[in-house]
Short mmCIF file of C-alpha atoms in Angstrom, two decimals:
data_model
loop_
_atom_site.label_atom_id
_atom_site.label_comp_id
_atom_site.label_asym_id
_atom_site.label_seq_id
_atom_site.Cartn_x
_atom_site.Cartn_y
_atom_site.Cartn_z
CA UNK H 1 142.43 27.70 60.26
CA UNK H 2 140.23 25.17 62.17
CA UNK H 3 137.09 26.28 60.38
CA UNK H 4 135.82 28.21 63.32
CA UNK H 5 133.42 31.26 63.22
CA UNK H 6 134.75 34.55 61.94
CA UNK H 7 135.93 36.88 64.68
CA UNK H 8 133.71 39.93 65.46
CA UNK H 9 129.96 40.32 65.70
CA UNK H 10 127.32 38.84 63.54
CA UNK H 11 123.59 38.40 63.37
CA UNK H 12 120.84 36.45 61.61
CA UNK H 13 119.12 38.15 58.80
CA UNK H 14 116.08 36.17 57.68
CA UNK H 15 114.00 39.01 56.30
CA UNK H 16 111.69 38.73 59.28
CA UNK H 17 111.01 41.52 61.74
CA UNK H 18 112.96 40.11 64.79
CA UNK H 19 116.25 39.15 63.18
CA UNK H 20 116.23 42.25 60.96
CA UNK H 21 115.78 44.57 63.92
CA UNK H 22 118.76 43.05 65.71
CA UNK H 23 121.02 43.11 62.67
CA UNK H 24 120.24 46.75 61.96
CA UNK H 25 120.74 47.85 65.60
CA UNK H 26 123.94 45.84 65.87
CA UNK H 27 125.26 47.35 62.61
CA UNK H 28 124.81 50.83 64.10
CA UNK H 29 127.15 50.00 67.06
CA UNK H 30 130.06 52.54 67.27
CA UNK H 31 133.62 51.33 66.52
CA UNK H 32 134.20 48.00 64.78
CA UNK H 33 131.01 45.73 65.23
CA UNK H 34 132.65 43.01 63.05
CA UNK H 35 135.94 41.88 61.69
CA UNK H 36 136.14 39.74 58.63
CA UNK H 37 139.11 37.87 57.19
CA UNK H 38 140.42 38.97 53.82
CA UNK H 39 138.86 42.47 53.90
CA UNK H 40 140.22 45.98 54.37
CA UNK H 41 139.84 48.19 57.47
CA UNK H 42 136.57 49.81 56.03
CA UNK H 43 135.07 46.39 55.25
CA UNK H 44 136.20 45.01 58.48
CA UNK H 45 133.78 47.40 60.30
CA UNK H 46 130.78 45.75 58.79
CA UNK H 47 128.51 43.38 60.66
CA UNK H 48 128.25 39.84 59.29
CA UNK H 49 124.59 39.12 58.41
CA UNK H 50 123.78 35.54 57.74
CA UNK H 51 120.68 34.45 55.71
CA UNK H 52 119.63 30.78 55.45
CA UNK H 53 118.20 29.73 51.95
CA UNK H 54 116.28 26.50 51.88
CA UNK H 55 116.70 24.90 48.48
CA UNK H 56 114.94 21.54 49.34
CA UNK H 57 111.49 22.84 50.29
CA UNK H 58 109.02 23.25 47.45
CA UNK H 59 106.07 24.46 49.47
CA UNK H 60 106.13 28.04 50.74
CA UNK H 61 108.53 29.05 47.93
CA UNK H 62 106.90 32.38 47.50
CA UNK H 63 107.20 33.12 51.12
CA UNK H 64 110.94 32.13 51.14
CA UNK H 65 111.70 34.18 48.02
CA UNK H 66 109.99 37.21 49.51
CA UNK H 67 112.01 36.82 52.74
CA UNK H 68 115.29 36.60 50.64
CA UNK H 69 114.37 39.72 48.75
CA UNK H 70 113.70 41.61 51.97
CA UNK H 71 116.98 40.36 53.44
CA UNK H 72 118.84 41.44 50.43
CA UNK H 73 117.25 44.89 50.52
CA UNK H 74 118.10 45.25 54.26
CA UNK H 75 121.68 44.06 53.59
CA UNK H 76 122.24 46.86 51.11
CA UNK H 77 123.21 48.87 54.23
CA UNK H 78 126.94 49.62 53.83
CA UNK H 79 127.54 48.49 57.42
CA UNK H 80 126.37 44.95 56.68
CA UNK H 81 128.35 42.14 55.08
CA UNK H 82 125.66 39.70 53.75
CA UNK H 83 126.27 36.02 53.52
CA UNK H 84 123.66 33.62 52.14
CA UNK H 85 123.89 29.93 53.28
CA UNK H 86 122.21 27.54 50.80
CA UNK H 87 121.40 24.05 51.91
CA UNK H 88 119.46 21.07 50.58
CA UNK H 89 117.97 17.93 52.16
CA UNK H 90 120.72 17.55 54.70
CA UNK H 91 119.53 20.72 56.46
CA UNK H 92 115.81 19.84 56.56
CA UNK H 93 114.02 19.30 59.82
CA UNK H 94 114.44 15.88 61.30
CA UNK H 95 117.90 15.47 59.55
CA UNK H 96 120.85 14.23 61.54
CA UNK H 97 118.88 12.75 64.47
CA UNK H 98 121.40 10.00 65.01
CA UNK H 99 124.58 12.26 65.09
CA UNK H 100 123.64 15.07 67.47
CA UNK H 101 124.99 15.86 70.90
CA UNK H 102 123.45 14.84 74.17
CA UNK H 103 121.73 17.93 75.80
CA UNK H 104 120.79 18.34 79.39
CA UNK H 105 117.09 17.87 78.64
CA UNK H 106 114.98 16.84 75.69
CA UNK H 107 113.24 19.56 73.67
CA UNK H 108 111.58 20.15 70.26
CA UNK H 109 114.71 22.02 69.18
CA UNK H 110 116.51 18.66 68.72
CA UNK H 111 114.67 18.01 65.40
CA UNK H 112 115.94 21.22 63.83
CA UNK H 113 119.31 21.46 65.39
CA UNK H 114 121.22 20.35 62.30
CA UNK H 115 119.32 22.87 60.16
CA UNK H 116 120.43 25.81 62.42
CA UNK H 117 123.99 24.47 62.73
CA UNK H 118 124.33 25.04 58.98
CA UNK H 119 123.56 28.70 59.40
CA UNK H 120 125.42 29.33 62.63
CA UNK H 121 128.56 27.79 61.27
CA UNK H 122 128.77 30.73 58.85
CA UNK H 123 128.26 33.28 61.64
CA UNK H 124 130.59 35.23 63.80
CA UNK H 125 132.24 34.58 67.24
CA UNK H 126 129.39 36.69 68.84
CA UNK H 127 126.20 36.01 67.01
CA UNK H 128 122.78 37.55 67.61
CA UNK H 129 119.62 35.59 67.02
CA UNK H 130 116.06 36.73 67.11
CA UNK H 131 114.66 33.89 69.18
CA UNK H 132 111.97 34.63 71.66
CA UNK H 133 110.60 37.81 69.93
CA UNK H 134 107.14 36.22 69.48
CA UNK H 135 106.84 34.94 73.01
CA UNK H 136 108.11 38.22 74.58
CA UNK H 137 106.43 40.97 72.38
CA UNK H 138 103.15 39.21 71.49
CA UNK H 139 100.68 39.15 74.31
CA UNK H 140 99.09 35.79 75.06
CA UNK H 141 95.36 35.51 73.80
CA UNK H 142 94.35 34.96 77.47
CA UNK H 143 95.31 38.52 78.06
CA UNK H 144 91.87 39.40 76.70
CA UNK H 145 90.37 38.02 79.92
CA UNK H 146 92.82 40.09 81.97
CA UNK H 147 91.32 43.23 80.13
CA UNK H 148 87.86 42.17 81.33
CA UNK H 149 89.03 41.55 84.88
CA UNK H 150 90.54 45.11 84.85
CA UNK H 151 87.19 46.46 83.76
CA UNK H 152 88.55 47.63 80.32
CA UNK H 153 85.85 46.16 78.01
CA UNK H 154 86.24 48.83 75.42
CA UNK H 155 89.91 47.85 74.86
CA UNK H 156 88.74 44.46 73.55
CA UNK H 157 87.13 46.04 70.54
CA UNK H 158 90.30 46.73 68.53
CA UNK H 159 91.98 43.36 69.24
CA UNK H 160 88.79 41.48 68.37
CA UNK H 161 88.36 43.41 65.16
CA UNK H 162 91.95 42.85 64.21
CA UNK H 163 91.46 39.11 64.76
CA UNK H 164 88.41 39.19 62.45
CA UNK H 165 90.62 40.67 59.68
CA UNK H 166 93.63 38.54 60.26
CA UNK H 167 92.37 35.50 58.44
CA UNK H 168 90.93 37.48 55.50
CA UNK H 169 87.35 38.18 54.60
CA UNK H 170 84.79 35.36 55.23
CA UNK H 171 81.14 34.87 55.96
CA UNK H 172 81.98 34.39 59.65
CA UNK H 173 84.15 37.59 60.05
CA UNK H 174 81.12 39.57 61.37
CA UNK H 175 80.62 37.09 64.31
CA UNK H 176 84.31 36.86 65.28
CA UNK H 177 84.30 39.88 67.73
CA UNK H 178 81.34 38.51 69.64
CA UNK H 179 82.78 34.94 69.72
CA UNK H 180 86.07 36.28 71.03
CA UNK H 181 84.34 38.37 73.65
CA UNK H 182 82.19 35.46 74.92
CA UNK H 183 85.30 33.21 75.22
CA UNK H 184 87.25 35.90 77.10
CA UNK H 185 84.35 36.55 79.45
CA UNK H 186 83.94 32.80 80.13
CA UNK H 187 87.72 32.64 81.01
CA UNK H 188 87.45 35.69 83.19
CA UNK H 189 84.61 34.09 85.20
CA UNK H 190 86.33 30.76 85.49
CA UNK H 191 88.53 30.24 88.66
CA UNK H 192 91.89 28.59 88.43
CA UNK H 193 90.71 25.50 90.28
CA UNK H 194 87.84 25.01 87.86
CA UNK H 195 90.03 25.63 84.79
CA UNK H 196 92.61 22.99 85.88
CA UNK H 197 89.92 20.45 86.73
CA UNK H 198 88.27 21.00 83.45
CA UNK H 199 91.62 20.23 81.71
CA UNK H 200 91.82 17.10 83.81
CA UNK H 201 88.36 15.99 82.55
CA UNK H 202 89.29 16.70 78.97
CA UNK H 203 92.34 14.37 79.25
CA UNK H 204 90.12 11.54 80.56
CA UNK H 205 87.60 12.16 77.75
CA UNK H 206 90.30 12.65 75.16
CA UNK H 207 88.90 16.03 74.19
CA UNK H 208 91.80 18.19 73.06
CA UNK H 209 91.48 21.89 72.95
CA UNK H 210 93.48 22.33 69.70
CA UNK H 211 91.27 20.10 67.54
CA UNK H 212 89.41 23.08 66.05
CA UNK H 213 92.76 25.01 65.63
CA UNK H 214 94.16 21.95 63.66
CA UNK H 215 91.13 21.61 61.44
CA UNK H 216 90.85 25.29 60.80
CA UNK H 217 94.33 26.85 61.07
CA UNK H 218 94.29 30.65 61.66
CA UNK H 219 94.58 33.35 64.12
CA UNK H 220 90.98 33.20 65.27
CA UNK H 221 91.00 29.39 65.97
CA UNK H 222 94.34 29.61 67.74
CA UNK H 223 93.21 32.49 69.95
CA UNK H 224 89.93 30.79 70.96
CA UNK H 225 91.81 27.58 71.83
CA UNK H 226 94.24 29.50 74.04
CA UNK H 227 91.49 31.19 76.09
CA UNK H 228 91.75 28.68 78.94
CA UNK H 229 93.55 28.31 82.25
CA UNK H 230 95.07 25.09 81.16
CA UNK H 231 94.80 22.71 78.16
CA UNK H 232 96.32 19.51 76.91
CA UNK H 233 99.59 19.83 75.06
CA UNK H 234 99.90 19.08 71.37
CA UNK H 235 101.32 15.57 72.00
CA UNK H 236 98.58 14.44 74.37
CA UNK H 237 96.45 12.97 71.59
CA UNK H 238 99.04 10.21 70.98
CA UNK H 239 99.65 9.22 74.65
CA UNK H 240 98.21 6.00 75.99
CA UNK H 241 95.10 6.16 78.19
CA UNK H 242 96.99 5.15 81.34
CA UNK H 243 99.37 8.06 80.86
CA UNK H 244 96.53 10.51 80.37
CA UNK H 245 94.83 9.09 83.44
CA UNK H 246 97.98 9.66 85.44
CA UNK H 247 98.39 13.22 84.22
CA UNK H 248 94.77 13.90 85.00
CA UNK H 249 95.27 12.71 88.57
CA UNK H 250 98.20 15.06 88.99
CA UNK H 251 96.12 17.91 87.65
CA UNK H 252 93.33 17.20 90.10
CA UNK H 253 95.91 17.31 92.98
CA UNK H 254 97.44 20.52 91.67
CA UNK H 255 93.93 22.09 91.45
CA UNK H 256 93.40 21.40 95.20
CA UNK H 257 96.64 22.79 96.33
CA UNK H 258 96.66 26.44 97.45
CA UNK H 259 98.33 28.66 94.87
CA UNK H 260 98.99 32.37 94.35
CA UNK H 261 95.93 33.55 92.44
CA UNK H 262 96.94 35.48 89.41
CA UNK H 263 95.16 36.63 86.26
CA UNK H 264 94.85 33.89 83.64
CA UNK H 265 96.64 35.81 80.91
CA UNK H 266 99.57 36.60 83.06
CA UNK H 267 99.88 33.05 84.18
CA UNK H 268 99.67 31.56 80.70
CA UNK H 269 102.15 34.15 79.37
CA UNK H 270 104.69 33.38 82.01
CA UNK H 271 104.37 29.57 81.41
CA UNK H 272 104.68 30.00 77.66
CA UNK H 273 107.81 32.14 78.07
CA UNK H 274 109.36 29.76 80.58
CA UNK H 275 108.72 26.84 78.29
CA UNK H 276 110.24 28.55 75.28
CA UNK H 277 113.29 29.67 77.30
CA UNK H 278 113.90 26.06 78.50
CA UNK H 279 113.79 24.88 74.93
CA UNK H 280 116.20 27.68 73.85
CA UNK H 281 118.70 26.28 76.27
CA UNK H 282 118.44 22.86 74.62
CA UNK H 283 118.73 24.61 71.24
CA UNK H 284 122.07 26.27 72.37
CA UNK H 285 123.54 22.94 73.46
CA UNK H 286 122.27 20.98 70.36
CA UNK H 287 123.43 23.58 67.74
CA UNK H 288 126.67 24.60 69.50
CA UNK H 289 129.53 25.76 67.31
CA UNK H 290 132.92 25.70 68.81
CA UNK H 291 134.29 29.14 69.85
CA UNK H 292 130.94 30.71 69.16
CA UNK H 293 128.70 32.57 71.63
CA UNK H 294 125.02 32.94 70.93
CA UNK H 295 123.09 35.98 72.11
CA UNK H 296 119.28 36.11 72.24
CA UNK H 297 118.58 39.75 73.33
CA UNK H 298 114.76 39.30 73.32
CA UNK H 299 115.18 36.83 76.16
CA UNK H 300 117.11 39.20 78.35
CA UNK H 301 115.41 40.03 81.59
CA UNK H 302 115.47 43.86 80.92
CA UNK H 303 113.99 43.45 77.46
CA UNK H 304 111.23 41.11 78.86
CA UNK H 305 110.31 43.66 81.47
CA UNK H 306 110.35 46.54 78.99
CA UNK H 307 108.09 44.58 76.62
CA UNK H 308 105.61 43.71 79.43
CA UNK H 309 105.39 47.42 80.20
CA UNK H 310 103.72 47.99 76.87
CA UNK H 311 99.88 48.14 76.86
CA UNK H 312 98.33 44.77 76.78
CA UNK H 313 95.57 46.01 74.42
CA UNK H 314 98.26 46.93 71.95
CA UNK H 315 100.38 43.66 72.13
CA UNK H 316 97.47 41.30 71.88
CA UNK H 317 96.56 42.54 68.36
CA UNK H 318 97.88 40.64 65.27
CA UNK H 319 100.82 42.43 63.71
CA UNK H 320 101.68 44.17 66.96
CA UNK H 321 105.15 42.77 67.05
CA UNK H 322 106.14 44.33 63.72
CA UNK H 323 104.60 47.64 64.69
CA UNK H 324 106.61 47.83 67.90
CA UNK H 325 109.81 46.85 66.27
CA UNK H 326 109.28 49.33 63.46
CA UNK H 327 108.80 52.01 66.20
CA UNK H 328 112.10 50.94 67.73
CA UNK H 329 113.94 51.12 64.50
CA UNK H 330 112.45 54.57 63.85
CA UNK H 331 113.71 55.74 67.20
CA UNK H 332 117.25 54.51 66.03
CA UNK H 333 116.93 56.50 62.87
CA UNK H 334 115.96 53.55 60.61
CA UNK H 335 112.72 54.29 58.71
CA UNK H 336 113.29 52.84 55.22
CA UNK H 337 112.22 49.15 55.41
CA UNK H 338 111.43 46.97 52.40
CA UNK H 339 107.71 46.39 51.49
CA UNK H 340 106.16 43.39 53.32
CA UNK H 341 108.52 43.78 56.27
CA UNK H 342 106.95 42.03 59.36
CA UNK H 343 105.01 39.42 57.43
CA UNK H 344 104.66 36.10 59.19
CA UNK H 345 106.51 32.93 57.90
CA UNK H 346 104.46 30.04 59.34
CA UNK H 347 103.73 28.69 55.96
CA UNK H 348 107.27 28.33 55.01
CA UNK H 349 108.22 26.73 58.34
CA UNK H 350 105.29 24.29 58.17
CA UNK H 351 106.19 23.32 54.51
CA UNK H 352 109.88 22.74 55.56
CA UNK H 353 108.75 20.42 58.53
CA UNK H 354 106.51 18.32 56.24
CA UNK H 355 109.26 18.15 53.64
CA UNK H 356 111.67 16.91 56.28
CA UNK H 357 109.36 14.32 57.54
CA UNK H 358 108.62 13.11 53.93
CA UNK H 359 112.39 12.98 53.23
CA UNK H 360 113.46 11.20 56.36
CA UNK H 361 110.41 8.90 56.81
CA UNK H 362 112.61 5.88 56.80
CA UNK H 363 114.74 7.05 59.60
CA UNK H 364 111.63 8.17 61.63
CA UNK H 365 109.99 4.63 61.11
CA UNK H 366 113.20 2.95 62.29
CA UNK H 367 113.32 5.25 65.31
CA UNK H 368 109.89 4.11 66.33
CA UNK H 369 110.25 0.37 65.60
CA UNK H 370 110.95 -0.31 69.23
CA UNK H 371 110.80 3.04 70.99
CA UNK H 372 111.89 3.55 74.53
CA UNK H 373 108.62 5.66 75.12
CA UNK H 374 106.67 2.56 74.31
CA UNK H 375 108.74 0.51 76.79
CA UNK H 376 107.70 3.01 79.48
CA UNK H 377 104.03 2.70 78.43
CA UNK H 378 103.73 6.30 77.37
CA UNK H 379 102.91 5.72 73.70
CA UNK H 380 102.07 3.00 71.24
CA UNK H 381 104.71 2.66 68.46
CA UNK H 382 102.05 1.66 65.83
CA UNK H 383 100.08 4.87 66.54
CA UNK H 384 103.06 7.08 66.27
CA UNK H 385 104.22 5.55 62.98
CA UNK H 386 100.73 5.96 61.51
CA UNK H 387 100.67 9.69 62.62
CA UNK H 388 104.12 10.33 61.11
CA UNK H 389 103.16 8.98 57.79
CA UNK H 390 99.86 10.86 57.86
CA UNK H 391 101.69 14.17 58.68
CA UNK H 392 104.33 13.64 55.94
CA UNK H 393 101.46 13.18 53.45
CA UNK H 394 100.00 16.53 54.33
CA UNK H 395 97.29 15.60 56.84
CA UNK H 396 96.52 18.36 59.29
CA UNK H 397 98.06 17.26 62.59
CA UNK H 398 99.80 19.20 65.37
CA UNK H 399 103.28 19.02 64.04
CA UNK H 400 104.73 20.45 67.24
CA UNK H 401 103.34 17.51 69.17
CA UNK H 402 105.10 15.10 66.84
CA UNK H 403 108.35 17.04 67.23
CA UNK H 404 108.21 16.77 71.01
CA UNK H 405 107.66 12.91 70.81
CA UNK H 406 110.50 12.48 68.20
CA UNK H 407 112.89 14.70 70.23
CA UNK H 408 112.16 12.87 73.50
CA UNK H 409 112.70 9.48 71.93
CA UNK H 410 116.00 10.73 70.28
CA UNK H 411 117.19 12.21 73.72
CA UNK H 412 116.43 8.96 75.44
CA UNK H 413 118.37 6.95 72.90
CA UNK H 414 121.40 9.33 73.20
CA UNK H 415 121.16 9.05 76.95
CA UNK H 416 121.17 5.26 76.68
CA UNK H 417 124.14 5.36 74.42
CA UNK H 418 126.07 7.44 76.93
CA UNK H 419 125.14 5.49 80.04
CA UNK H 420 127.98 3.51 81.52
CA UNK H 421 130.61 5.63 79.74
CA UNK H 422 131.20 9.21 80.57
CA UNK H 423 128.51 9.84 83.14
CA UNK H 424 128.58 6.75 85.42
CA UNK H 425 132.10 5.53 84.68
CA UNK H 426 133.46 2.84 82.31
CA UNK H 427 133.16 0.04 84.82
CA UNK H 428 129.41 0.64 85.30
CA UNK H 429 127.01 -1.65 83.56
CA UNK H 430 124.93 -0.20 80.69
CA UNK H 431 121.39 0.48 81.82
CA UNK H 432 118.17 1.43 79.88
CA UNK H 433 117.18 4.95 80.30
CA UNK H 434 113.65 4.10 81.37
CA UNK H 435 113.99 0.49 82.43
CA UNK H 436 112.11 0.91 85.69
CA UNK H 437 109.36 3.00 84.22
CA UNK H 438 108.58 6.68 84.84
CA UNK H 439 108.75 7.58 88.49
CA UNK H 440 105.95 9.90 89.49
CA UNK H 441 107.13 13.25 91.03
CA UNK H 442 104.96 15.23 93.35
CA UNK H 443 106.52 18.39 92.10
CA UNK H 444 104.78 18.03 88.78
#
């Protein structure tokens, strides 16, 4: 009656490998996995599968249509009740930045929270989502150096060959295995202290490790850029020189402190998973639907440990995630999957982000007219506005870095709007979120 989620169990069904696996496994639960209003007893035992259909994104239309076809084929299962949620410009990334909730921390999920709320509002009281599958199942490219440290050189052949084929045939495909092997050997011979100090020097010289990956997007460039102990984040290129110098000093101090020496791939994988899990908490708070409980099974501790027990040489190969999940479904008795199942959807996501930036350019320019981040000396407003315009026009820039800057600015504004009201009391004077600047913390 209040427009809350449907009682029972539901799951996302995007046509991708992660969400489809959870939907099919949840549909096979004994008893009554879902209860839907207005249906009989037999229909009430079906699981509610929700598919999001973006009608406002022109780019990546073929990928989106293919995903919808796969979702429809999977939803033909009599245990599934399929619901397609269609949305326009109001559900693009960067929509609803001025109307969201204040989360505990800032995170890139703030710029896509409204997009996910549209889909989750049609879900069930207990809703499964496939977040974290890529971070948990796919091995970090730095794991290639771990294989060399374990004296397993021959295990690098298949991952390097698969990387050469991932971007399609080209004149440089023959040299890719040798390039990957040299980068992995260089990382294996680099100590943790030297790797962190090299990152500090890169910040001072404004040499960013993802420049090549931005100019030449693909699995090979991304893997080569990730074969380091530490590298600047995607938003570093837009920070001021003083900020980069401060971060460089902290990196130098961190390199000199004694740490538990671990393999580079293991350390990088743990950091990437922890970063994603922290942003997932922000996502849960920003896209919260009343009376709905979100479940991300891939981020469960037991699932993470089980996935890490898989051979590293298998997980580091492109397409390994789909192969592992296909094996999991086969073990549950599900072997008939639609053609193209497991294909990546990066193109559709990038097209949606650019469309959202182009649609909401006015709001983004207003947001960075007088940003709080500039008051703190972290960025220059003119530089960010120029980058946002260039990214909206299709220039190749790290979009995740811009999302981090926008989400941080949005979070600071929401914090400023709440100061002096519910957090510090109605009688307390309103204060700027960063009036005193950013206080250095030794723990960082």
